[in-house]
C-alpha positions as a printed Julia matrix, in Angstrom:
714×3 Matrix{Float64}:
 -38.94  -11.27   -2.62
 -38.99  -14.86   -1.3
 -41.4   -17.22   -3.08
 -44.29  -18.62   -1.05
 -47.15  -20.95   -2.05
 -49.61  -18.06   -2.05
 -47.34  -16.15   -4.48
 -47.13  -19.2    -6.74
 -50.91  -19.62   -6.79
 -51.26  -16.04   -8.11
 -48.86  -16.73  -11.0
 -51.46  -16.38  -13.76
 -52.41  -12.85  -12.6
 -48.85  -11.47  -12.81
 -47.26   -9.52  -15.66
 -44.44  -11.07  -17.66
 -41.44   -9.51  -15.78
 -42.97  -10.58  -12.45
 -43.46  -14.13  -13.75
 -39.83  -14.28  -14.85
 -38.69  -13.01  -11.47
 -40.84  -15.56   -9.64
 -39.49  -18.47  -11.73
 -35.91  -17.24  -11.32
 -36.34  -17.09   -7.55
 -36.97  -20.84   -7.66
 -39.21  -23.19   -5.76
 -39.64  -22.79   -1.98
 -37.89  -25.58   -0.07
 -38.48  -25.1     3.68
 -37.43  -27.78    6.19
 -41.1   -28.58    7.15
 -40.24  -29.59   10.72
 -43.97  -29.61   11.45
 -44.69  -32.26    8.79
 -44.77  -35.3    11.11
 -46.86  -38.5    10.86
 -47.2   -40.58   14.01
 -48.07  -44.28   13.97
 -48.23  -46.9    16.65
 -44.67  -48.15   16.28
 -42.88  -45.27   14.55
 -42.85  -41.57   13.75
 -42.37  -40.41   10.17
 -40.77  -37.01    9.42
 -40.08  -35.25    6.17
 -36.46  -35.35    5.04
 -35.11  -32.32    3.19
 -33.15  -34.63    0.86
 -36.44  -35.26   -1.02
 -36.11  -31.81   -2.61
 -32.88  -32.87   -4.3
 -34.44  -36.07   -5.62
 -37.36  -34.33   -7.31
 -36.73  -31.03   -9.07
 -40.43  -30.1    -9.02
 -41.12  -30.76   -5.32
 -41.68  -27.69   -3.11
 -43.24  -27.0     0.28
 -45.16  -24.56    2.44
 -43.74  -23.86    5.91
 -47.04  -22.35    7.08
 -49.28  -25.3     6.13
 -46.56  -27.99    6.42
 -47.64  -29.45    3.08
 -45.87  -30.5    -0.15
 -46.72  -29.14   -3.63
 -45.68  -29.47   -7.28
 -43.85  -26.31   -8.44
 -44.69  -26.61  -12.16
 -48.33  -27.67  -11.64
 -49.11  -24.91   -9.16
 -47.87  -22.39  -11.75
 -49.39  -23.7   -14.98
 -52.19  -26.21  -14.13
 -55.82  -25.23  -14.68
 -57.13  -28.1   -12.54
 -57.11  -28.17   -8.78
 -55.75  -31.26   -7.07
 -53.88  -32.18   -3.92
 -50.5   -31.06   -5.44
 -51.78  -27.58   -6.37
 -54.37  -26.55   -3.81
 -54.54  -28.38   -0.46
 -51.02  -29.85   -0.45
 -49.81  -33.41    0.19
 -49.11  -34.61    3.76
 -49.35  -38.45    3.75
 -45.69  -39.37    4.38
 -46.48  -43.09    4.51
 -47.63  -43.04    0.88
 -45.37  -40.19   -0.32
 -43.18  -42.31   -2.6
 -46.16  -43.96   -4.3
 -47.97  -40.62   -4.73
 -44.91  -38.95   -6.26
 -44.49  -41.75   -8.82
 -48.17  -41.55   -9.75
 -48.1   -37.76  -10.09
 -44.98  -37.79  -12.28
 -46.69  -40.1   -14.8
 -49.75  -37.87  -15.19
 -50.23  -36.05  -18.51
 -50.95  -32.71  -16.84
 -47.69  -32.81  -14.83
 -45.6   -33.6   -17.92
 -47.21  -30.76  -19.85
 -46.76  -28.34  -16.95
 -43.06  -29.27  -16.71
 -42.67  -28.53  -20.42
 -44.38  -25.16  -19.91
 -42.01  -24.32  -17.06
 -38.83  -25.32  -18.92
 -39.78  -23.47  -22.12
 -41.28  -20.4   -20.49
 -40.25  -17.28  -22.4
 -38.51  -19.12  -25.24
 -41.44  -19.09  -27.64
 -43.39  -16.22  -29.15
 -44.62  -13.91  -26.45
 -47.92  -12.24  -27.06
 -47.21   -9.35  -24.71
 -43.97   -8.47  -26.5
 -45.31   -9.01  -29.97
 -48.08   -6.55  -29.08
 -45.59   -4.06  -27.7
 -43.15   -3.35  -30.52
 -42.97    0.23  -29.38
 -41.49   -0.9   -26.07
 -38.86   -2.87  -27.96
 -37.93    0.17  -29.96
 -37.77    2.26  -26.81
 -35.39   -0.23  -25.19
 -33.22   -0.33  -28.3
 -33.09    3.46  -28.53
 -32.36    3.74  -24.82
 -29.47    1.27  -25.0
 -28.04    2.99  -28.06
 -28.09    6.31  -26.19
 -26.56    4.68  -23.11
 -23.74    3.28  -25.25
 -23.06    6.74  -26.65
 -23.18    8.32  -23.19
 -20.79    5.72  -21.77
 -18.3     6.38  -24.59
 -18.35   10.07  -23.66
 -17.99    9.19  -19.98
 -14.92    7.08  -20.81
 -13.24   10.21  -22.18
 -13.99   12.0   -18.89
 -12.51    9.07  -16.97
  -9.46    9.08  -19.22
  -8.84   12.77  -18.45
  -9.37   12.16  -14.73
  -6.83    9.32  -14.64
  -4.25   11.34  -16.55
  -4.45   14.41  -14.32
  -4.64   12.29  -11.17
  -1.6    10.12  -11.8
   0.43   13.15  -12.97
  -0.58   15.13   -9.83
  -1.84   18.03  -11.96
  -4.48   20.49  -10.73
  -7.97   20.01  -12.24
  -9.68   23.35  -11.74
  -9.02   26.78  -13.19
  -9.75   30.24  -11.79
 -12.22   31.02  -14.56
 -13.85   28.12  -16.41
 -16.39   30.07  -18.45
 -16.7    29.68  -22.22
 -14.95   33.02  -22.8
 -11.93   32.17  -20.64
  -8.61   31.47  -22.35
  -7.66   29.02  -19.59
 -10.6    26.99  -18.26
  -8.46   24.7   -16.11
  -6.52   21.57  -16.98
  -9.5    19.21  -16.86
 -11.72   21.21  -19.23
  -8.84   22.09  -21.54
  -7.77   18.44  -21.71
 -11.32   17.38  -22.65
 -11.39   19.96  -25.46
  -8.02   18.65  -26.6
  -9.47   15.13  -26.77
 -12.47   16.56  -28.66
 -10.21   17.65  -31.53
  -9.96   13.98  -32.54
 -13.33   12.8   -31.22
 -16.39   14.2   -33.05
 -18.83   12.64  -30.57
 -17.12   14.29  -27.58
 -16.82   17.58  -29.47
 -20.57   17.61  -30.19
 -21.35   16.72  -26.57
 -19.19   19.53  -25.14
 -20.75   22.08  -27.51
 -24.41   21.07  -27.19
 -24.91   19.38  -23.82
 -27.08   21.27  -21.35
 -27.93   18.45  -18.92
 -24.6    16.71  -18.32
 -21.48   18.36  -19.73
 -19.21   16.48  -17.32
 -17.18   19.59  -16.5
 -18.69   20.65  -13.17
 -16.8    20.47   -9.9
 -19.24   17.87   -8.53
 -18.8    15.59  -11.54
 -15.02   15.9   -11.27
 -15.15   14.89   -7.6
 -17.42   11.94   -8.37
 -15.13   10.74  -11.16
 -12.05   11.01   -8.95
 -13.85    9.1    -6.21
 -15.09    6.43   -8.65
 -11.57    5.76   -9.98
 -10.15    5.7    -6.45
 -12.86    3.22   -5.41
 -11.83    0.82   -8.19
  -8.23    1.01   -6.94
  -9.39    0.4    -3.35
 -11.42   -2.61   -4.51
  -8.35   -4.01   -6.28
  -6.27   -3.54   -3.12
  -8.95   -5.25   -1.05
  -9.03   -8.2    -3.46
  -5.26   -8.64   -3.11
  -5.42   -8.33    0.68
  -8.2   -10.93    0.87
  -5.9   -13.4    -0.88
  -2.81  -12.56    1.22
  -2.1   -14.68    4.33
  -0.41  -11.85    6.28
  -0.57   -8.06    6.45
   1.64   -5.41    8.06
   0.59   -1.83    8.7
   2.72    1.31    8.38
   1.39    4.54    9.89
   2.71    8.08   10.17
   1.31   11.59   10.34
   2.32   14.99    9.04
   0.97   18.53    8.78
  -0.17   19.77    5.38
   0.12   23.28    3.96
  -2.95   24.43    5.93
  -1.6    23.05    9.25
  -4.11   20.2     9.25
  -2.78   16.91   10.6
  -2.98   14.19    7.96
  -2.48   10.52    8.79
  -1.29    8.06    6.16
  -1.86    4.29    6.36
  -0.1     1.77    4.14
  -0.63   -2.0     4.14
   2.22   -4.33    3.19
   1.53   -7.85    1.95
   2.64  -10.45   -0.57
   0.48  -10.6    -3.69
   0.37  -13.91   -5.59
  -1.06  -13.62   -9.08
  -0.57  -15.62  -12.26
   2.31  -17.71  -10.91
   4.19  -14.66   -9.61
   4.82  -13.41   -6.09
   5.37   -9.73   -5.38
   5.73   -7.66   -2.22
   3.29   -4.76   -2.34
   2.75   -1.72   -0.16
  -0.7    -0.29   -0.83
  -1.6     3.29    0.05
  -5.12    3.58    1.47
  -5.5     7.36    1.55
  -5.19   10.35    3.88
  -7.47   11.16    6.78
  -7.67   14.25    8.92
  -6.77   13.64   12.56
  -8.15   15.93   15.27
  -7.27   13.88   18.35
  -3.56   13.01   18.13
  -3.46   10.96   21.32
  -2.51    7.29   21.17
  -5.98    5.79   21.9
  -7.63    7.8    19.1
  -4.93    6.92   16.55
  -5.01    3.25   17.6
  -8.8     3.13   17.17
  -8.45    4.73   13.75
  -5.85    2.16   12.63
  -7.98   -0.73   13.94
 -10.96    0.7    12.05
  -8.97    0.74    8.8
  -7.81   -2.85    9.37
 -11.38   -3.93   10.06
 -12.59   -2.17    6.91
 -10.15   -4.25    4.84
 -10.92   -7.46    6.78
  -7.32   -8.01    7.88
  -7.4    -7.78   11.67
  -6.71  -11.51   11.94
  -3.87  -11.25    9.4
  -1.88   -8.45   11.07
   1.65   -9.64   11.93
   3.62   -6.38   12.18
   3.22   -2.64   12.71
   5.78    0.03   11.83
   5.97    3.65   12.97
   8.59    6.31   13.55
  10.1     6.79   17.0
   7.6     9.31   18.36
   6.5     8.32   21.85
   2.8     8.54   20.96
   3.44    5.79   18.4
   6.29    3.7    19.81
   5.84    3.78   23.6
   5.68    0.31   25.17
   3.17    1.5    27.77
   0.55    3.71   26.18
   1.72    4.18   22.6
  -0.24    3.22   19.52
   1.79    0.05   19.11
   0.9    -1.05   22.66
  -2.81   -0.35   22.07
  -2.74   -2.4    18.86
  -0.96   -5.27   20.63
  -3.72   -5.38   23.25
  -6.12   -6.33   20.45
  -3.68   -8.26   18.24
  -0.77   -9.79   20.22
   0.91  -11.08   17.03
   1.43   -7.55   15.69
   5.18   -7.19   16.25
   6.32   -3.57   16.53
   9.18   -2.6    14.2
  10.65    0.85   14.81
  11.49    2.15   11.33
  15.12    1.14   10.71
  15.81    4.24    8.62
  14.65    6.46   11.52
  16.84    4.45   13.86
  19.91    4.94   11.69
  19.15    8.66   11.54
  19.04    8.77   15.35
  22.28    6.76   15.58
  24.21    9.28   13.48
  22.58   12.3    15.11
  23.11   11.24   18.72
  26.62    9.9    18.17
  27.73   13.27   16.73
  26.01   15.36   19.41
  27.51   13.32   22.26
  31.11   14.27   21.3
  31.83   18.01   21.84
  34.34   18.31   18.98
  31.9    16.65   16.55
  28.96   18.73   17.72
  30.9    21.97   17.02
  32.15   20.56   13.71
  28.68   19.78   12.34
  27.16   23.0    13.66
  29.84   24.96   11.8
  29.27   22.96    8.59
  25.52   23.57    8.78
  26.14   27.28    9.36
  28.44   27.39    6.32
  25.72   25.89    4.11
  23.19   28.38    5.47
  25.62   31.3     4.95
  25.19   31.17    1.18
  21.4    31.1     1.27
  21.2    34.54    2.9
  21.69   36.51   -0.32
  22.08   36.07   -4.05
  25.46   37.87   -3.89
  26.86   35.14   -1.63
  25.39   32.45   -3.87
  27.01   34.08   -6.91
  30.49   34.15   -5.37
  30.05   30.47   -4.44
  29.15   29.67   -8.06
  32.16   31.66   -9.32
  34.77   30.0    -7.11
  33.42   26.53   -6.28
  30.95   26.0    -9.13
  28.97   23.78   -6.77
  26.22   24.58   -4.25
  26.56   23.37   -0.68
  23.67   21.01    0.15
  21.49   22.01    3.08
  21.35   19.45    5.87
  18.08   18.37    7.45
  17.93   17.5    11.17
  15.34   14.77   10.57
  17.34   13.22    7.76
  20.91   12.92    8.98
  22.05   11.12    5.84
  21.86   14.55    4.17
  24.92   15.57    6.23
  27.01   13.11    4.23
  26.52   15.15    1.04
  27.59   18.29    2.88
  30.68   16.57    4.32
  31.58   15.1     0.93
  31.19   18.45   -0.89
  33.24   20.44    1.65
  35.95   17.75    1.75
  36.21   17.73   -2.05
  36.25   21.52   -2.52
  38.28   22.68    0.5
  40.78   24.62   -1.62
  38.07   26.41   -3.62
  36.1    27.29   -0.49
  39.2    28.7     1.19
  39.97   30.78   -1.88
  36.44   32.13   -1.89
  36.52   33.12    1.8
  39.96   34.72    1.25
  38.47   36.75   -1.6
  35.72   38.06    0.71
  38.31   38.97    3.37
  40.47   40.81    0.84
  37.55   42.91   -0.37
  35.87   44.16    2.83
  34.38   47.18    1.11
  32.22   44.97   -1.1
  30.66   43.03    1.76
  28.59   43.79    4.84
  30.13   43.33    8.3
  28.27   40.08    8.97
  29.49   38.44    5.76
  33.07   39.66    6.33
  33.26   38.39    9.93
  31.65   35.02    9.11
  33.93   34.55    6.08
  36.93   35.1     8.33
  35.64   32.49   10.78
  34.86   29.89    8.13
  38.24   30.45    6.48
  39.95   29.81    9.81
  37.78   26.71   10.29
  38.86   25.27    6.92
  42.55   25.97    7.64
  42.46   23.77   10.75
  43.92   20.32   10.35
  41.32   19.07   12.87
  38.6    20.07   10.38
  40.28   18.04    7.65
  40.61   15.12   10.09
  36.89   15.09   10.94
  35.9    15.55    7.29
  37.93   12.49    6.31
  36.77   10.43    9.32
  33.06   11.11    8.76
  33.31   10.68    5.0
  34.64    7.15    5.62
  31.73    6.46    8.01
  29.09    8.01    5.75
  30.35    5.97    2.81
  28.98    2.88    4.59
  25.96    4.35    6.35
  24.71    5.95    3.11
  24.66    2.55    1.42
  22.77    1.14    4.39
  20.37    4.07    4.43
  19.53    3.61    0.75
  18.83   -0.08    1.39
  16.58    0.76    4.33
  14.67    3.22    2.16
  13.86    0.49   -0.38
  10.19   -0.26    0.27
  10.41   -3.81   -1.1
  13.48   -4.9     0.88
  12.76   -7.73    3.3
  13.58   -7.14    6.95
  15.9   -10.16    7.17
  18.22   -8.75    4.51
  18.18   -5.35    6.26
  19.15   -6.99    9.56
  22.1    -8.72    7.93
  23.29   -5.51    6.28
  23.03   -3.62    9.58
  25.18   -6.29   11.2
  27.68   -6.1     8.32
  27.87   -2.31    8.69
  28.61   -2.58   12.4
  31.38   -5.11   11.73
  32.87   -2.87    9.03
  32.92    0.16   11.34
  34.54   -1.89   14.1
  37.23   -3.03   11.64
  38.08    0.63   10.98
  39.65    0.83   14.44
  42.42   -1.46   13.2
  43.12    0.79   10.22
  43.82    4.03   12.05
  47.51    4.2    11.17
  46.73    3.84    7.46
  43.98    6.45    7.77
  46.29    8.84    9.65
  48.96    8.5     7.0
  46.45    9.54    4.31
  45.36   12.43    6.54
  48.91   13.74    6.93
  49.49   13.53    3.17
  46.34   15.57    2.55
  47.39   18.18    5.13
  50.7    18.65    3.31
  48.91   18.85   -0.06
  46.44   21.46    1.23
  49.09   23.41    3.14
  47.51   22.81    6.55
  49.79   23.21    9.55
  49.41   21.26   12.77
  49.55   24.32   15.03
  46.66   23.25   17.3
  47.55   22.94   20.96
  46.37   20.3    23.41
  46.01   20.83   27.15
  48.29   17.92   27.96
  51.68   17.03   26.58
  50.15   14.05   24.85
  51.19   13.74   21.18
  48.6    15.14   18.77
  48.42   11.78   16.95
  47.36   10.02   20.16
  44.72   12.7    20.79
  43.31   12.16   17.33
  43.53    8.39   17.67
  41.35    8.63   20.78
  38.88   10.92   18.99
  38.76    8.55   16.01
  38.11    5.55   18.26
  35.53    7.55   20.17
  33.62    8.39   16.96
  33.71    4.79   15.69
  32.77    3.31   19.07
  29.97    5.82   19.58
  28.36    4.96   16.26
  28.66    1.19   16.74
  27.41    1.3    20.33
  24.44    3.46   19.3
  23.66    0.97   16.52
  23.81   -2.01   18.9
  21.53   -0.24   21.39
  18.96    0.85   18.83
  18.99   -2.31   16.71
  18.67   -4.58   19.72
  15.5    -6.54   18.92
  16.89   -8.95   16.36
  16.24  -11.8    18.81
  12.49  -11.36   18.19
  13.17  -11.97   14.51
  15.48  -14.94   14.87
  13.21  -17.0    12.61
  14.39  -14.82    9.7
  17.55  -16.93    9.57
  15.38  -19.9     8.54
  15.32  -18.39    5.04
  18.99  -17.37    4.94
  20.01  -18.48    1.45
  23.7   -18.6     2.38
  23.03  -21.58    4.66
  20.6   -23.71    2.66
  22.86  -26.77    2.46
  23.54  -26.65    6.19
  19.83  -26.32    7.01
  18.93  -29.18    4.67
  20.75  -31.46    7.12
  19.6   -29.88   10.36
  17.03  -27.2    11.18
  17.69  -25.38   14.45
  14.68  -26.03   16.69
  15.33  -22.84   18.66
  14.84  -20.78   15.51
  11.61  -22.64   14.83
  10.46  -21.89   18.37
  11.08  -18.18   17.77
   7.93  -18.42   15.64
   5.81  -19.2    18.7
   4.34  -15.69   18.58
   2.82  -16.71   15.24
   2.01  -20.26   16.36
  -1.64  -20.01   15.32
  -0.56  -19.59   11.69
   1.93  -22.47   11.48
   2.25  -26.22   11.81
   5.87  -26.24   13.06
   6.35  -29.97   12.49
   5.23  -29.69    8.87
   7.28  -26.49    8.49
  10.46  -28.29    9.5
   9.75  -31.09    7.0
   9.03  -28.53    4.26
  12.28  -26.64    4.86
  14.47  -29.76    5.01
  12.93  -31.13    1.81
  13.07  -27.78    0.05
  16.66  -26.93    0.94
  17.8   -30.4    -0.04
  17.2   -29.52   -3.71
  20.46  -28.7    -5.49
  18.54  -26.84   -8.21
  16.98  -24.55   -5.63
  20.3   -23.89   -3.88
  21.86  -22.95   -7.21
  19.13  -20.57   -8.39
  18.02  -18.92   -5.14
  20.25  -16.26   -3.56
  17.59  -14.5    -1.47
  14.2   -15.19    0.15
  12.64  -13.33   -2.78
  14.28  -15.76   -5.2
  12.94  -18.65   -3.11
   9.39  -17.35   -3.34
   9.64  -16.72   -7.1
  11.16  -20.2    -7.61
   8.23  -21.87   -5.85
   5.65  -19.81   -7.77
   7.32  -20.33  -11.15
   7.6   -24.11  -10.71
   4.08  -24.57   -9.25
   5.43  -25.77   -5.88
   3.35  -23.5    -3.63
   1.04  -26.37   -2.63
   3.93  -28.81   -2.22
   5.51  -26.93    0.71
   2.61  -24.83    2.11
   4.18  -24.09    5.51
   7.46  -22.95    3.93
   5.45  -20.67    1.62
   3.68  -19.16    4.64
   7.06  -18.52    6.3
   8.32  -16.75    3.17
   5.14  -14.67    3.07
   5.65  -13.73    6.73
   9.3   -12.77    6.2
   8.45  -10.54    3.25
   5.42   -8.99    4.94
   7.3    -7.66    7.98
   8.51   -4.17    6.96
  11.85   -2.61    7.85
  10.92    1.04    7.28
   8.12    3.55    6.84
   9.67    4.73    3.58
   6.41    4.36    1.66
   4.56    6.48    4.21
   7.14    9.24    3.86
   6.81    9.05    0.07
   3.07    9.55    0.46
   3.8    12.79    2.35
   5.89   13.97   -0.58
   2.86   13.37   -2.81
   0.71   15.28   -0.29
   2.95   18.32   -0.62
   2.69   18.18   -4.41
  -1.1    17.77   -4.42
  -2.12   20.18   -1.66
  -0.1    23.29   -2.37
  -0.52   27.0    -1.53
  -2.66   27.41   -4.66
  -4.71   24.26   -3.99
  -5.09   24.62   -0.23
  -8.91   24.41   -0.24
  -8.98   20.84   -1.55
 -11.76   18.84    0.13
 -10.55   15.98    2.37
 -12.3    13.28    0.35
 -11.02   14.69   -2.93
  -7.5    15.02   -1.47
  -7.43   11.39   -0.33
  -8.71   10.09   -3.66
  -6.29   12.25   -5.66
  -3.46   10.9    -3.52
  -4.54    7.33   -4.29
  -4.53    8.07   -8.03
  -1.05    9.57   -7.78
   0.61    7.09   -5.43
  -1.04    4.0    -6.93
  -0.41    5.13  -10.52
   1.16    1.76  -11.28
  -2.23    0.13  -10.83
  -3.8     2.6   -13.26
  -1.16    1.73  -15.85
  -1.73   -2.0   -15.28
  -5.5    -1.57  -15.59
  -4.99    0.18  -18.92
  -2.54   -2.42  -20.25
  -4.38   -5.55  -19.11
  -8.11   -4.76  -19.33
  -8.86   -1.13  -20.04
 -12.48   -1.86  -21.05
 -13.14   -3.77  -17.85
 -11.56   -0.99  -15.8
 -13.7     1.65  -17.49
 -16.87   -0.36  -16.85
 -15.99   -0.73  -13.15
 -15.44    3.02  -12.82
 -18.77    3.68  -14.58
 -20.56    1.26  -12.23
 -19.22    3.19   -9.24
 -20.0     6.54  -10.86
 -23.67    5.73  -11.6
 -24.41    4.64   -8.03
 -25.45    8.24   -7.48
 -28.45    9.67   -9.34
 -27.45   11.08  -12.72
 -29.33   13.32  -15.13
 -27.97   11.3   -18.02
 -28.63    7.61  -18.78
 -25.63    5.29  -18.29
 -27.4     1.99  -17.41
 -28.57   -0.5   -20.03
 -32.09   -1.94  -19.89
């Protein structure tokens, strides 16, 4: 409650806690705009600076008068400074000096400064209250120690993605669920917890509601830590995707990417914020949801990029989520997940060539053939001693493992299919007919040709795909590797004769005959040369079409560590101007000076091989304030994401947490459990750095709700 003069004048009638609160609230210091003194030649007004000159001076906005804070509290005599108030501005300075010298004022100041430090009659008369407080705090300490064990169990089960509840949690059950059983395991070495679990009737800590509250309290501490990091970050990027869980409920996952600077270190982080159920899957609803999350974490003004998959509801330039976000935040550059793009490149390039489409369909059918029965799987194990990997249409890199396995074990696979053909009585008609077809497929030299051609392509695209799936990889490096991959594939056109020679050698080694006929009289080598060029060209063209927005990210070359010496002499102004979308964040003139000065350092050029090295070099050597604009550029480069890999990893966690046996998990509990699992690194860091502080934060969140057990000190 705000102090007023009337409150101060009732000071002597208050109890001790109220007096302490009143003194702690401090003296009232209103502006007193109504305290004006007019004279013939001038107008005097009260200046608020007087409060700073005199620590005892206070005022009343209602009466427009000045008072003495200490005297109004402790004086027994009424005077102008305690009752009516002082208003003569002409003589204010003289009156203040006179009042300060008075004996009563000096004594009242002493009373104010020493209030509560001497022997208090009310406390000395209330020893029972002291004992009650001491006993209460001792019990609270004991209760908090027990609660820490509950939190410890919650963190363990959460980060390990283990189910909490059991089917029967009664005292007579032999399996009361992982949470209860873990607590009893802790109790074997903790007498206090053991006694609590055996005797507690008010708060055992084992109920479903308490478990949910503990999970939520731990998740809240993690969210608060994420928010603290985001508040300190200059830029933020958002990654969003949605999936369907085991109960066919649409779950949306949001991840924020930013650069975290702590203790002279810089680190790119992608923080998972939880799952939410989505009912309306249209673009406006999803866009409003994403904007709401950004507003909750106070990062609307920091958003520089947004990343989604290629679904039209997300990526459409007209009415997609990315377009709706851009209407509110024009700086939020849309990055179509590069890993999804590469998947589409490989998928569409294969489907657009008839021979390749049939080839991959047959390979996929072969892998599926063995999953139809255990008998087929057993014969595969006997002959090949290797399972054929199943390919996924949404993850075309999985085809490379299938191609590699079939190419490596062609002889064994042919022997196996021959065995099935030679023993028709042991197999059903479907298996016999399909084995005959697959055997014929493997005996074709064209099959061997496509296996070798695509294995050479996948060798490069798999490397690129793994890079694109690295959540901490900066987008500039990914762009350069994409360009390198395209150049490598184009160079393969010049190596066809060498490739064809290796193909012919393999055909001879495998006993494959070139008995395939072409419609024209064109030599078979020329036909295959054209097919080879067609495959290579199709992949490279698809890559150039789908990775066509590098011009928007031209400023990434400003941190290309292979050209530091060149840029130390001349910074390309066009590349600087490519930052105009982010103009409100940068001083481009200062940025150019920072980069020239920074890249001119021979030490830096020697030690830094990537933008990440640059950022670590500046943090390690305390140079962040020396080149602030360059630091902002490095933060921007590392904040822009290349993929939604982290979002997809969160869906993997979702499948592990919400299973067929745990399909009734509440939405709030599900989201918090996912945070504990996905952000397990933070839990480990909390434990290693300040476990006591972490526990106290969780307890503070836990006791915000009414509890039947005391956890708050008096």
